[in-house]
């Protein structure tokens, strides 16, 4: 089963781009990479997902390397409200269950 | 707002007791997932139901059980509660199909005293 590795914490200045890396070196060819964030103890919030092409939506951009062993979530203009724990997730098991890992605690600094 | 609702928001009970957590999925979603988040551990997958049938099991204790009803809402039953069961319990739902995005509810915070 694929698992993920993320740095435990990062800081980013307000207004700057936040680049959050994730390693998923054992991901299989048909598995998507998902990104969620959790603010305080709220329910995890979906951000974006992708398979092998770069993706962009109103919240963020997702860059996936060609070998699919790693990806980077980009928040283009971080705000204080983006302070949260960010999880890079892949599916495990026979169902659609997610492996969350420990995530990256992002702090946006004024 | 994800469209997934969970009740109650908070629950305080004593060791040895039994509680039921409820989850209503987003309209049209057939899958429901339960996760536990303890202070010392991350989000742990417990169990998944799809259209009333159990689809996958994770790290769910034998004291815990779940079911999904014909109207697709789900309940997680926790019995013989221990102090270590204190945690946030999240429900998520997803649309039919493989690798569908999961949408999470606000969670139920359980405190066992």
mmCIF file of C-alpha atoms in Angstrom, chain A residues 2 9 11 14-15 19 23 25-27 31 37 50-51 57 61 79 81-82 88 92 94 102:
data_model
loop_
_atom_site.group_PDB
_atom_site.id
_atom_site.type_symbol
_atom_site.label_atom_id
_atom_site.label_comp_id
_atom_site.label_asym_id
_atom_site.label_seq_id
_atom_site.Cartn_x
_atom_site.Cartn_y
_atom_site.Cartn_z
ATOM 1 C CA UNK A 2 1.219 3.457 -0.867
ATOM 2 C CA UNK A 9 5.953 21.890 9.760
ATOM 3 C CA UNK A 11 6.171 28.660 7.793
ATOM 4 C CA UNK A 14 1.396 36.189 4.277
ATOM 5 C CA UNK A 15 0.884 36.992 0.604
ATOM 6 C CA UNK A 19 4.800 25.198 -1.454
ATOM 7 C CA UNK A 23 6.690 12.031 -1.238
ATOM 8 C CA UNK A 25 7.268 6.874 -3.868
ATOM 9 C CA UNK A 26 5.272 3.639 -3.700
ATOM 10 C CA UNK A 27 2.135 4.976 -5.332
ATOM 11 C CA UNK A 31 -3.852 5.959 -7.762
ATOM 12 C CA UNK A 37 -6.385 20.452 5.120
ATOM 13 C CA UNK A 50 -4.638 14.631 -9.403
ATOM 14 C CA UNK A 51 -3.333 11.574 -11.196
ATOM 15 C CA UNK A 57 -8.574 25.075 -8.950
ATOM 16 C CA UNK A 61 -2.361 24.136 -7.694
ATOM 17 C CA UNK A 79 -3.408 34.208 3.966
ATOM 18 C CA UNK A 81 -6.720 31.681 7.203
ATOM 19 C CA UNK A 82 -4.574 29.131 5.384
ATOM 20 C CA UNK A 88 -1.203 14.532 1.254
ATOM 21 C CA UNK A 92 -5.010 2.169 0.658
ATOM 22 C CA UNK A 94 -9.597 -2.553 -1.104
ATOM 23 C CA UNK A 102 0.971 13.066 9.949
#
